[in-house]
Amino acid sequence: MTVRPIIYSDDPVLRQKSRRIPRVTPEIEHLVDDMFETADAAYGVGLAAVQVGVPWRVIIANIPGDLQDPDAGTAVALVNPELARASDELEEGVEGCLSIPGWVGKVERHKSVVVKAMDMQGKKIRLRAEGYLARILQHEIDHLDGVLFIDKAAEVWPVKEGDEERVEAGFAAPANAMI
Ligand code: NI
């Protein structure tokens, strides 16, 4: 597994629409392994392939086991993910992006979603998610269509490292909110 360089938001590749994948090949498996390694090295909880410069419809979500979240320890890799269902209920939360370092914003997301995708065995699956995991999946699926959180954020501001009081007050994101 290799840590790949992350593409930043001034790169037009990030605005590209990623291509669908007909089947899971060893090349895709290799890409996914590297995406987990890359997200992990950057303290990220999710990543879209386009963020490492590969415009294919592949995303991962990886919520560390030590995080206070019902989905802590969840790691998923999805090919051609799309929202099959989304709750009417929306939830505002602070999020950032590994491709936009140093910035976070308040973004409204569907509170719960059902994502239709292909898993790494090439099987069609439906994944039900809510809360943080649902937010990560919506953020990553947006990446596949060239959409960044700053496009949807009601407010965006620079984040200071180690600013725990601001994190608790909901004005900043913890380091592991980068997706
Ligand atoms: Ni992102």
CSV table of N, CA and C and ligand atoms in Angstrom, one decimal:
chain,number,residue,atom,x,y,z
A,1,MET,N,0.8,-1.2,0.0
A,1,MET,CA,0.0,0.0,0.0
A,1,MET,C,0.9,1.2,0.0
A,2,THR,N,0.4,2.2,-0.7
A,2,THR,CA,1.2,3.5,-0.9
A,2,THR,C,0.4,4.7,-0.6
A,3,VAL,N,1.0,5.6,0.1
A,3,VAL,CA,0.3,6.9,0.3
A,3,VAL,C,0.5,7.7,-1.0
A,4,ARG,N,-0.7,8.1,-1.6
A,4,ARG,CA,-0.6,8.9,-2.9
A,4,ARG,C,-0.8,10.4,-2.5
A,5,PRO,N,-0.2,11.2,-3.4
A,5,PRO,CA,-0.4,12.6,-3.2
A,5,PRO,C,-1.8,13.1,-3.4
A,6,ILE,N,-2.3,13.9,-2.5
A,6,ILE,CA,-3.7,14.4,-2.6
A,6,ILE,C,-3.7,15.7,-3.4
A,7,ILE,N,-4.7,15.7,-4.3
A,7,ILE,CA,-4.9,16.8,-5.2
A,7,ILE,C,-5.7,18.0,-4.5
A,8,TYR,N,-5.3,19.2,-4.7
A,8,TYR,CA,-5.9,20.3,-4.0
A,8,TYR,C,-6.9,21.0,-4.9
A,9,SER,N,-7.7,21.9,-4.2
A,9,SER,CA,-8.9,22.4,-4.9
A,9,SER,C,-8.6,23.4,-6.1
A,10,ASP,N,-7.4,23.8,-6.2
A,10,ASP,CA,-7.1,24.7,-7.4
A,10,ASP,C,-6.8,23.8,-8.6
A,11,ASP,N,-6.8,22.5,-8.5
A,11,ASP,CA,-6.6,21.6,-9.6
A,11,ASP,C,-7.9,21.3,-10.3
A,12,PRO,N,-8.0,21.6,-11.6
A,12,PRO,CA,-9.3,21.4,-12.3
A,12,PRO,C,-9.8,19.9,-12.4
A,13,VAL,N,-8.9,19.0,-12.1
A,13,VAL,CA,-9.3,17.6,-12.1
A,13,VAL,C,-10.4,17.3,-11.0
A,14,LEU,N,-10.3,18.1,-9.9
A,14,LEU,CA,-11.3,17.9,-8.9
A,14,LEU,C,-12.7,18.4,-9.3
A,15,ARG,N,-12.8,19.1,-10.4
A,15,ARG,CA,-14.1,19.6,-10.9
A,15,ARG,C,-14.7,18.7,-12.0
A,16,GLN,N,-13.9,17.7,-12.3
A,16,GLN,CA,-14.3,16.8,-13.4
A,16,GLN,C,-15.3,15.8,-12.8
A,17,LYS,N,-16.2,15.3,-13.7
A,17,LYS,CA,-17.1,14.2,-13.3
A,17,LYS,C,-16.4,12.9,-13.5
A,18,SER,N,-16.4,12.1,-12.4
A,18,SER,CA,-15.6,10.8,-12.5
A,18,SER,C,-16.4,9.8,-13.3
A,19,ARG,N,-15.7,8.9,-13.8
A,19,ARG,CA,-16.3,7.8,-14.7
A,19,ARG,C,-16.7,6.6,-13.9
A,20,ARG,N,-17.8,6.0,-14.4
A,20,ARG,CA,-18.3,4.7,-13.8
A,20,ARG,C,-17.3,3.6,-14.1
A,21,ILE,N,-17.3,2.6,-13.3
A,21,ILE,CA,-16.4,1.5,-13.4
A,21,ILE,C,-17.2,0.3,-13.8
A,22,PRO,N,-16.9,-0.4,-14.9
A,22,PRO,CA,-17.7,-1.6,-15.3
A,22,PRO,C,-17.5,-2.8,-14.3
A,23,ARG,N,-16.3,-3.0,-13.8
A,23,ARG,CA,-16.1,-4.1,-12.8
A,23,ARG,C,-14.9,-3.9,-12.0
A,24,VAL,N,-14.8,-4.6,-10.9
A,24,VAL,CA,-13.7,-4.4,-10.0
A,24,VAL,C,-12.5,-5.2,-10.5
A,25,THR,N,-11.4,-4.6,-10.8
A,25,THR,CA,-10.2,-5.2,-11.3
A,25,THR,C,-9.1,-5.1,-10.3
A,26,PRO,N,-8.0,-5.8,-10.4
A,26,PRO,CA,-6.9,-5.7,-9.5
A,26,PRO,C,-6.4,-4.3,-9.4
A,27,GLU,N,-6.5,-3.5,-10.5
A,27,GLU,CA,-6.1,-2.1,-10.5
A,27,GLU,C,-7.0,-1.3,-9.5
A,28,ILE,N,-8.3,-1.6,-9.5
A,28,ILE,CA,-9.2,-0.9,-8.6
A,28,ILE,C,-8.9,-1.3,-7.1
A,29,GLU,N,-8.6,-2.6,-6.9
A,29,GLU,CA,-8.3,-3.1,-5.6
A,29,GLU,C,-7.1,-2.4,-5.0
A,30,HIS,N,-6.1,-2.2,-5.9
A,30,HIS,CA,-4.8,-1.6,-5.6
A,30,HIS,C,-5.1,-0.1,-5.2
A,31,LEU,N,-5.9,0.6,-6.1
A,31,LEU,CA,-6.3,2.0,-5.8
A,31,LEU,C,-7.0,2.1,-4.5
A,32,VAL,N,-7.9,1.2,-4.1
A,32,VAL,CA,-8.7,1.3,-2.9
A,32,VAL,C,-7.7,1.1,-1.7
A,33,ASP,N,-6.8,0.1,-1.8
A,33,ASP,CA,-5.8,0.0,-0.7
A,33,ASP,C,-5.0,1.2,-0.5
A,34,ASP,N,-4.6,1.9,-1.6
A,34,ASP,CA,-3.8,3.1,-1.5
A,34,ASP,C,-4.7,4.2,-0.9
A,35,MET,N,-6.0,4.2,-1.3
A,35,MET,CA,-6.9,5.3,-0.7
A,35,MET,C,-7.0,5.2,0.8
A,36,PHE,N,-7.1,4.0,1.3
A,36,PHE,CA,-7.2,3.8,2.8
A,36,PHE,C,-5.9,4.3,3.4
A,37,GLU,N,-4.8,3.9,2.8
A,37,GLU,CA,-3.5,4.3,3.3
A,37,GLU,C,-3.4,5.9,3.3
A,38,THR,N,-3.8,6.5,2.2
A,38,THR,CA,-3.7,7.9,2.0
A,38,THR,C,-4.6,8.7,3.0
A,39,ALA,N,-5.8,8.2,3.2
A,39,ALA,CA,-6.7,8.9,4.1
A,39,ALA,C,-6.2,8.8,5.5
A,40,ASP,N,-5.7,7.6,5.8
A,40,ASP,CA,-5.2,7.3,7.2
A,40,ASP,C,-4.0,8.3,7.5
A,41,ALA,N,-3.1,8.4,6.5
A,41,ALA,CA,-1.9,9.2,6.7
A,41,ALA,C,-2.3,10.7,6.9
A,42,ALA,N,-3.4,11.1,6.3
A,42,ALA,CA,-3.8,12.5,6.4
A,42,ALA,C,-4.9,12.7,7.5
A,43,TYR,N,-5.1,11.7,8.3
A,43,TYR,CA,-6.2,11.8,9.4
A,43,TYR,C,-7.5,12.1,8.8
A,44,GLY,N,-7.8,11.5,7.6
A,44,GLY,CA,-9.1,11.7,7.0
A,44,GLY,C,-10.0,10.5,7.3
A,45,VAL,N,-11.3,10.7,7.2
A,45,VAL,CA,-12.3,9.7,7.4
A,45,VAL,C,-13.0,9.2,6.1
A,46,GLY,N,-12.5,9.8,5.0
A,46,GLY,CA,-13.1,9.4,3.7
A,46,GLY,C,-12.3,10.0,2.6
A,47,LEU,N,-12.4,9.4,1.4
A,47,LEU,CA,-11.7,9.9,0.3
A,47,LEU,C,-12.4,9.4,-1.0
A,48,ALA,N,-12.3,10.3,-2.0
A,48,ALA,CA,-12.8,9.9,-3.3
A,48,ALA,C,-11.6,9.7,-4.2
A,49,ALA,N,-11.6,8.8,-5.2
A,49,ALA,CA,-10.5,8.5,-6.0
A,49,ALA,C,-10.0,9.8,-6.7
A,50,VAL,N,-10.9,10.6,-7.1
A,50,VAL,CA,-10.5,11.8,-7.8
A,50,VAL,C,-9.5,12.7,-7.0
A,51,GLN,N,-9.6,12.5,-5.7
A,51,GLN,CA,-8.7,13.3,-4.8
A,51,GLN,C,-7.3,12.9,-4.8
A,52,VAL,N,-7.0,11.7,-5.4
A,52,VAL,CA,-5.6,11.3,-5.7
A,52,VAL,C,-5.4,11.3,-7.2
A,53,GLY,N,-6.3,12.0,-7.9
A,53,GLY,CA,-6.0,12.3,-9.3
A,53,GLY,C,-6.6,11.2,-10.2
A,54,VAL,N,-7.4,10.3,-9.7
A,54,VAL,CA,-8.0,9.2,-10.5
A,54,VAL,C,-9.5,9.4,-10.7
A,55,PRO,N,-10.0,10.0,-11.8
A,55,PRO,CA,-11.4,10.3,-11.9
A,55,PRO,C,-12.3,9.1,-12.2
A,56,TRP,N,-12.3,8.2,-11.3
A,56,TRP,CA,-13.2,7.0,-11.4
A,56,TRP,C,-14.1,7.1,-10.2
A,57,ARG,N,-15.3,6.4,-10.4
A,57,ARG,CA,-16.3,6.5,-9.3
A,57,ARG,C,-16.0,5.5,-8.2
A,58,VAL,N,-15.1,5.8,-7.3
A,58,VAL,CA,-14.7,5.0,-6.2
A,58,VAL,C,-14.5,5.9,-5.0
A,59,ILE,N,-15.1,5.5,-3.9
A,59,ILE,CA,-15.0,6.2,-2.6
A,59,ILE,C,-14.7,5.2,-1.5
A,60,ILE,N,-14.1,5.8,-0.4
A,60,ILE,CA,-14.0,5.0,0.8
A,60,ILE,C,-14.5,5.9,2.0
A,61,ALA,N,-14.9,5.2,3.0
A,61,ALA,CA,-15.2,5.9,4.3
A,61,ALA,C,-14.5,5.0,5.4
A,62,ASN,N,-13.9,5.7,6.3
A,62,ASN,CA,-13.2,4.9,7.3
A,62,ASN,C,-13.2,5.7,8.6
A,63,ILE,N,-14.1,5.3,9.5
A,63,ILE,CA,-14.3,6.0,10.8
A,63,ILE,C,-13.5,5.3,11.8
A,64,PRO,N,-12.5,5.9,12.4
A,64,PRO,CA,-11.6,5.2,13.4
A,64,PRO,C,-12.4,4.6,14.5
A,65,GLY,N,-11.9,3.5,15.0
A,65,GLY,CA,-12.5,2.8,16.1
A,65,GLY,C,-12.6,3.6,17.4
A,66,ASP,N,-11.6,4.5,17.6
A,66,ASP,CA,-11.6,5.2,18.9
A,66,ASP,C,-12.4,6.5,18.8
A,67,LEU,N,-13.1,6.8,17.7
A,67,LEU,CA,-14.0,8.0,17.7
A,67,LEU,C,-15.3,7.7,18.4
A,68,GLN,N,-15.8,8.8,19.0
A,68,GLN,CA,-17.1,8.6,19.7
A,68,GLN,C,-18.2,8.8,18.6
A,69,ASP,N,-18.6,7.6,18.0
A,69,ASP,CA,-19.6,7.6,17.0
A,69,ASP,C,-20.2,6.2,16.9
A,70,PRO,N,-21.5,6.1,16.7
A,70,PRO,CA,-22.1,4.8,16.5
A,70,PRO,C,-21.4,4.0,15.4
A,71,ASP,N,-20.9,4.6,14.4
A,71,ASP,CA,-20.2,3.9,13.3
A,71,ASP,C,-18.7,3.8,13.5
A,72,ALA,N,-18.2,4.1,14.6
A,72,ALA,CA,-16.7,4.0,14.8
A,72,ALA,C,-16.3,2.6,14.4
A,73,GLY,N,-15.2,2.5,13.7
A,73,GLY,CA,-14.7,1.2,13.3
A,73,GLY,C,-15.2,0.7,11.9
A,74,THR,N,-16.1,1.6,11.3
A,74,THR,CA,-16.6,1.2,10.0
A,74,THR,C,-15.7,1.6,8.9
A,75,ALA,N,-15.4,0.7,8.0
A,75,ALA,CA,-14.5,0.9,6.8
A,75,ALA,C,-15.2,0.4,5.6
A,76,VAL,N,-15.6,1.2,4.7
A,76,VAL,CA,-16.2,0.7,3.5
A,76,VAL,C,-15.6,1.3,2.2
A,77,ALA,N,-15.6,0.5,1.2
A,77,ALA,CA,-15.1,1.0,-0.2
A,77,ALA,C,-16.2,0.7,-1.1
A,78,LEU,N,-16.6,1.7,-1.9
A,78,LEU,CA,-17.8,1.6,-2.8
A,78,LEU,C,-17.4,2.0,-4.2
A,79,VAL,N,-17.9,1.3,-5.1
A,79,VAL,CA,-17.7,1.6,-6.5
A,79,VAL,C,-19.1,2.0,-7.1
A,80,ASN,N,-19.0,3.1,-7.9
A,80,ASN,CA,-20.2,3.6,-8.6
A,80,ASN,C,-21.3,3.9,-7.5
A,81,PRO,N,-21.0,4.5,-6.4
A,81,PRO,CA,-22.0,4.8,-5.4
A,81,PRO,C,-23.0,5.9,-5.9
A,82,GLU,N,-24.3,5.7,-5.5
A,82,GLU,CA,-25.2,6.8,-5.8
A,82,GLU,C,-26.3,6.8,-4.7
A,83,LEU,N,-26.9,7.9,-4.4
A,83,LEU,CA,-28.0,8.0,-3.4
A,83,LEU,C,-29.2,7.4,-4.0
A,84,ALA,N,-29.7,6.3,-3.3
A,84,ALA,CA,-30.9,5.6,-3.8
A,84,ALA,C,-32.1,6.3,-3.0
A,85,ARG,N,-31.8,6.7,-1.8
A,85,ARG,CA,-32.8,7.3,-0.9
A,85,ARG,C,-32.1,8.3,0.0
A,86,ALA,N,-32.8,9.4,0.3
A,86,ALA,CA,-32.3,10.4,1.2
A,86,ALA,C,-33.4,11.0,2.1
A,87,SER,N,-33.2,11.1,3.3
A,87,SER,CA,-34.2,11.6,4.2
A,87,SER,C,-34.6,13.0,3.9
A,88,ASP,N,-35.8,13.4,4.2
A,88,ASP,CA,-36.2,14.8,4.0
A,88,ASP,C,-35.5,15.6,5.1
A,89,GLU,N,-35.3,14.9,6.3
A,89,GLU,CA,-34.7,15.6,7.4
A,89,GLU,C,-33.2,15.9,7.1
A,90,LEU,N,-32.9,17.2,7.3
A,90,LEU,CA,-31.5,17.6,7.1
A,90,LEU,C,-30.8,17.9,8.4
A,91,GLU,N,-29.5,17.8,8.4
A,91,GLU,CA,-28.7,18.0,9.6
A,91,GLU,C,-27.5,18.9,9.2
A,92,GLU,N,-27.3,20.0,10.0
A,92,GLU,CA,-26.2,20.8,9.8
A,92,GLU,C,-25.0,20.3,10.6
A,93,GLY,N,-23.8,20.4,10.0
A,93,GLY,CA,-22.6,19.9,10.7
A,93,GLY,C,-21.4,20.6,10.1
A,94,VAL,N,-20.3,20.6,10.9
A,94,VAL,CA,-19.1,21.2,10.4
A,94,VAL,C,-18.3,20.1,9.7
A,95,GLU,N,-17.8,20.4,8.5
A,95,GLU,CA,-17.0,19.5,7.8
A,95,GLU,C,-15.8,20.2,7.0
A,96,GLY,N,-14.8,19.4,6.7
A,96,GLY,CA,-13.7,19.9,6.0
A,96,GLY,C,-13.4,18.9,4.9
A,97,CYS,N,-12.3,19.1,4.2
A,97,CYS,CA,-12.0,18.3,3.0
A,97,CYS,C,-10.4,18.2,2.9
A,98,LEU,N,-9.9,17.0,2.7
A,98,LEU,CA,-8.5,16.8,2.6
A,98,LEU,C,-7.9,17.6,1.4
A,99,SER,N,-8.8,18.0,0.4
A,99,SER,CA,-8.4,18.7,-0.8
A,99,SER,C,-8.4,20.2,-0.5
A,100,ILE,N,-9.0,20.6,0.6
A,100,ILE,CA,-9.1,22.1,1.0
A,100,ILE,C,-8.5,22.3,2.4
A,101,PRO,N,-7.2,22.0,2.5
A,101,PRO,CA,-6.7,22.0,3.9
A,101,PRO,C,-6.8,23.4,4.5
A,102,GLY,N,-7.1,23.4,5.8
A,102,GLY,CA,-7.1,24.6,6.6
A,102,GLY,C,-8.4,25.3,6.6
A,103,TRP,N,-9.4,24.8,6.0
A,103,TRP,CA,-10.8,25.4,5.9
A,103,TRP,C,-11.8,24.4,6.3
A,104,VAL,N,-12.8,24.9,7.0
A,104,VAL,CA,-14.0,24.1,7.3
A,104,VAL,C,-15.3,24.9,7.1
A,105,GLY,N,-16.4,24.3,7.1
A,105,GLY,CA,-17.6,25.0,6.8
A,105,GLY,C,-18.8,24.3,7.4
A,106,LYS,N,-19.9,25.0,7.5
A,106,LYS,CA,-21.2,24.4,8.0
A,106,LYS,C,-22.0,24.0,6.8
A,107,VAL,N,-22.3,22.7,6.7
A,107,VAL,CA,-23.0,22.2,5.5
A,107,VAL,C,-24.2,21.4,6.0
A,108,GLU,N,-25.3,21.6,5.3
A,108,GLU,CA,-26.5,20.8,5.6
A,108,GLU,C,-26.5,19.5,4.7
A,109,ARG,N,-26.7,18.4,5.3
A,109,ARG,CA,-26.7,17.1,4.6
A,109,ARG,C,-28.0,16.4,5.0
A,110,HIS,N,-28.4,15.4,4.2
A,110,HIS,CA,-29.5,14.5,4.6
A,110,HIS,C,-29.1,13.7,5.8
A,111,LYS,N,-30.0,13.6,6.8
A,111,LYS,CA,-29.6,13.0,8.1
A,111,LYS,C,-29.4,11.5,7.8
A,112,SER,N,-30.2,10.9,7.0
A,112,SER,CA,-29.9,9.5,6.6
A,112,SER,C,-30.1,9.2,5.1
A,113,VAL,N,-29.3,8.3,4.7
A,113,VAL,CA,-29.3,8.0,3.2
A,113,VAL,C,-29.3,6.5,3.0
A,114,VAL,N,-29.7,6.0,1.8
A,114,VAL,CA,-29.4,4.7,1.4
A,114,VAL,C,-28.6,4.8,0.1
A,115,VAL,N,-27.4,4.2,0.1
A,115,VAL,CA,-26.5,4.3,-1.0
A,115,VAL,C,-26.5,3.0,-1.7
A,116,LYS,N,-26.6,3.1,-3.0
A,116,LYS,CA,-26.6,1.9,-3.9
A,116,LYS,C,-25.2,1.9,-4.5
A,117,ALA,N,-24.5,0.8,-4.6
A,117,ALA,CA,-23.2,0.7,-5.1
A,117,ALA,C,-22.8,-0.7,-5.4
A,118,MET,N,-21.5,-0.9,-5.9
A,118,MET,CA,-20.9,-2.2,-6.1
A,118,MET,C,-19.9,-2.3,-5.0
A,119,ASP,N,-19.8,-3.5,-4.3
A,119,ASP,CA,-18.7,-3.6,-3.3
A,119,ASP,C,-17.5,-4.2,-4.0
A,120,MET,N,-16.4,-4.4,-3.2
A,120,MET,CA,-15.1,-4.8,-3.8
A,120,MET,C,-15.2,-6.3,-4.3
A,121,GLN,N,-16.2,-7.0,-4.0
A,121,GLN,CA,-16.4,-8.3,-4.7
A,121,GLN,C,-17.2,-8.2,-6.0
A,122,GLY,N,-17.6,-7.0,-6.3
A,122,GLY,CA,-18.3,-6.8,-7.5
A,122,GLY,C,-19.8,-7.0,-7.4
A,123,LYS,N,-20.3,-7.2,-6.1
A,123,LYS,CA,-21.7,-7.4,-5.8
A,123,LYS,C,-22.4,-6.1,-5.6
A,124,LYS,N,-23.7,-6.1,-6.1
A,124,LYS,CA,-24.5,-4.9,-5.9
A,124,LYS,C,-25.0,-4.9,-4.5
A,125,ILE,N,-24.8,-3.7,-3.8
A,125,ILE,CA,-25.2,-3.6,-2.4
A,125,ILE,C,-26.0,-2.3,-2.2
A,126,ARG,N,-26.7,-2.3,-1.1
A,126,ARG,CA,-27.4,-1.1,-0.6
A,126,ARG,C,-26.9,-0.8,0.8
A,127,LEU,N,-26.4,0.3,1.1
A,127,LEU,CA,-25.9,0.6,2.4
A,127,LEU,C,-26.7,1.7,3.0
A,128,ARG,N,-27.3,1.4,4.2
A,128,ARG,CA,-28.1,2.4,4.9
A,128,ARG,C,-27.2,3.1,5.9
A,129,ALA,N,-27.2,4.4,5.9
A,129,ALA,CA,-26.3,5.2,6.8
A,129,ALA,C,-27.0,6.4,7.4
A,130,GLU,N,-26.6,6.8,8.6
A,130,GLU,CA,-27.1,8.0,9.1
A,130,GLU,C,-26.0,8.7,9.9
A,131,GLY,N,-26.3,10.0,10.2
A,131,GLY,CA,-25.3,10.8,11.0
A,131,GLY,C,-24.0,11.0,10.3
A,132,TYR,N,-22.9,10.8,11.0
A,132,TYR,CA,-21.6,11.1,10.4
A,132,TYR,C,-21.3,10.3,9.2
A,133,LEU,N,-21.6,9.0,9.2
A,133,LEU,CA,-21.3,8.1,8.0
A,133,LEU,C,-22.1,8.6,6.8
A,134,ALA,N,-23.4,9.0,7.1
A,134,ALA,CA,-24.2,9.5,6.0
A,134,ALA,C,-23.6,10.8,5.4
A,135,ARG,N,-23.1,11.6,6.3
A,135,ARG,CA,-22.4,12.9,5.9
A,135,ARG,C,-21.2,12.6,5.0
A,136,ILE,N,-20.4,11.7,5.5
A,136,ILE,CA,-19.1,11.3,4.7
A,136,ILE,C,-19.5,10.8,3.3
A,137,LEU,N,-20.5,9.9,3.3
A,137,LEU,CA,-20.9,9.3,2.0
A,137,LEU,C,-21.4,10.4,1.0
A,138,GLN,N,-22.2,11.3,1.5
A,138,GLN,CA,-22.7,12.4,0.7
A,138,GLN,C,-21.6,13.3,0.2
A,139,HIS,N,-20.6,13.6,1.1
A,139,HIS,CA,-19.5,14.4,0.7
A,139,HIS,C,-18.7,13.8,-0.4
A,140,GLU,N,-18.4,12.4,-0.3
A,140,GLU,CA,-17.6,11.7,-1.2
A,140,GLU,C,-18.3,11.6,-2.6
A,141,ILE,N,-19.6,11.3,-2.5
A,141,ILE,CA,-20.4,11.2,-3.8
A,141,ILE,C,-20.4,12.5,-4.5
A,142,ASP,N,-20.5,13.6,-3.8
A,142,ASP,CA,-20.4,14.9,-4.4
A,142,ASP,C,-19.0,15.1,-5.2
A,143,HIS,N,-17.9,14.6,-4.5
A,143,HIS,CA,-16.6,14.7,-5.2
A,143,HIS,C,-16.7,14.0,-6.6
A,144,LEU,N,-17.4,12.9,-6.7
A,144,LEU,CA,-17.5,12.2,-8.0
A,144,LEU,C,-18.2,13.0,-9.1
A,145,ASP,N,-18.9,14.0,-8.7
A,145,ASP,CA,-19.6,14.9,-9.6
A,145,ASP,C,-18.9,16.3,-9.7
A,146,GLY,N,-17.7,16.4,-9.1
A,146,GLY,CA,-16.9,17.6,-9.2
A,146,GLY,C,-17.4,18.7,-8.2
A,147,VAL,N,-18.2,18.3,-7.2
A,147,VAL,CA,-18.8,19.2,-6.2
A,147,VAL,C,-18.0,19.2,-4.9
A,148,LEU,N,-17.6,20.3,-4.4
A,148,LEU,CA,-16.9,20.4,-3.2
A,148,LEU,C,-17.8,21.0,-2.1
A,149,PHE,N,-17.4,20.8,-0.8
A,149,PHE,CA,-18.3,21.2,0.3
A,149,PHE,C,-18.4,22.7,0.3
A,150,ILE,N,-17.4,23.4,-0.1
A,150,ILE,CA,-17.4,24.9,-0.1
A,150,ILE,C,-18.6,25.4,-1.1
A,151,ASP,N,-19.0,24.6,-2.0
A,151,ASP,CA,-20.1,25.0,-2.9
A,151,ASP,C,-21.4,25.0,-2.2
A,152,LYS,N,-21.5,24.2,-1.1
A,152,LYS,CA,-22.8,24.0,-0.4
A,152,LYS,C,-22.8,24.6,1.0
A,153,ALA,N,-21.6,25.0,1.5
A,153,ALA,CA,-21.5,25.5,2.8
A,153,ALA,C,-22.2,26.9,3.0
A,154,ALA,N,-22.9,27.0,4.1
A,154,ALA,CA,-23.5,28.3,4.4
A,154,ALA,C,-22.5,29.3,4.8
A,155,GLU,N,-21.4,28.8,5.4
A,155,GLU,CA,-20.3,29.6,5.9
A,155,GLU,C,-19.1,28.8,5.9
A,156,VAL,N,-18.0,29.4,5.6
A,156,VAL,CA,-16.7,28.7,5.5
A,156,VAL,C,-15.7,29.6,6.3
A,157,TRP,N,-14.8,29.0,7.1
A,157,TRP,CA,-13.8,29.8,7.8
A,157,TRP,C,-12.5,29.0,8.0
A,158,PRO,N,-11.4,29.7,8.2
A,158,PRO,CA,-10.1,29.0,8.4
A,158,PRO,C,-10.1,28.3,9.8
A,159,VAL,N,-9.5,27.1,9.9
A,159,VAL,CA,-9.5,26.4,11.2
A,159,VAL,C,-8.1,26.5,11.7
A,160,LYS,N,-8.1,26.6,13.0
A,160,LYS,CA,-6.8,26.6,13.7
A,160,LYS,C,-6.5,25.3,14.4
A,161,GLU,N,-5.3,24.8,14.2
A,161,GLU,CA,-5.0,23.5,14.8
A,161,GLU,C,-5.0,23.6,16.3
A,162,GLY,N,-5.5,22.5,17.0
A,162,GLY,CA,-5.5,22.4,18.4
A,162,GLY,C,-6.5,23.4,19.1
A,163,ASP,N,-7.5,23.8,18.4
A,163,ASP,CA,-8.5,24.7,18.9
A,163,ASP,C,-9.7,24.0,19.5
A,164,GLU,N,-9.4,23.3,20.6
A,164,GLU,CA,-10.5,22.4,21.1
A,164,GLU,C,-11.8,23.1,21.6
A,165,GLU,N,-11.6,24.3,22.1
A,165,GLU,CA,-12.8,24.9,22.6
A,165,GLU,C,-13.8,25.2,21.4
A,166,ARG,N,-13.1,25.7,20.3
A,166,ARG,CA,-13.9,26.0,19.2
A,166,ARG,C,-14.6,24.7,18.6
A,167,VAL,N,-13.9,23.6,18.7
A,167,VAL,CA,-14.4,22.3,18.3
A,167,VAL,C,-15.7,22.0,19.1
A,168,GLU,N,-15.6,22.1,20.4
A,168,GLU,CA,-16.7,21.8,21.2
A,168,GLU,C,-17.9,22.7,21.0
A,169,ALA,N,-17.6,23.9,20.7
A,169,ALA,CA,-18.7,24.9,20.5
A,169,ALA,C,-19.3,24.8,19.1
A,170,GLY,N,-18.7,23.9,18.3
A,170,GLY,CA,-19.2,23.7,17.0
A,170,GLY,C,-18.8,24.7,15.9
A,171,PHE,N,-17.7,25.4,16.3
A,171,PHE,CA,-17.2,26.4,15.3
A,171,PHE,C,-16.0,25.9,14.6
A,172,ALA,N,-15.5,24.7,14.9
A,172,ALA,CA,-14.4,24.2,14.2
A,172,ALA,C,-14.6,22.7,14.1
A,173,ALA,N,-13.8,22.0,13.2
A,173,ALA,CA,-14.0,20.6,13.1
A,173,ALA,C,-12.8,19.9,13.7
A,174,PRO,N,-13.0,18.8,14.3
A,174,PRO,CA,-11.8,18.0,14.8
A,174,PRO,C,-11.0,17.6,13.6
A,175,ALA,N,-9.7,17.2,13.9
A,175,ALA,CA,-8.8,16.8,12.8
A,175,ALA,C,-9.4,15.7,12.0
A,176,ASN,N,-10.2,14.8,12.6
A,176,ASN,CA,-10.7,13.7,11.9
A,176,ASN,C,-12.0,14.0,11.2
A,177,ALA,N,-12.4,15.2,11.0
A,177,ALA,CA,-13.6,15.6,10.2
A,177,ALA,C,-13.3,15.8,8.8
A,178,MET,N,-12.0,15.6,8.4
A,178,MET,CA,-11.6,15.9,7.0
A,178,MET,C,-11.9,14.7,6.1
A,179,ILE,N,-12.7,15.0,5.1
A,179,ILE,CA,-13.2,14.0,4.2
A,179,ILE,C,-13.1,14.4,2.8
B,1,NI,NI,-13.4,16.0,0.4
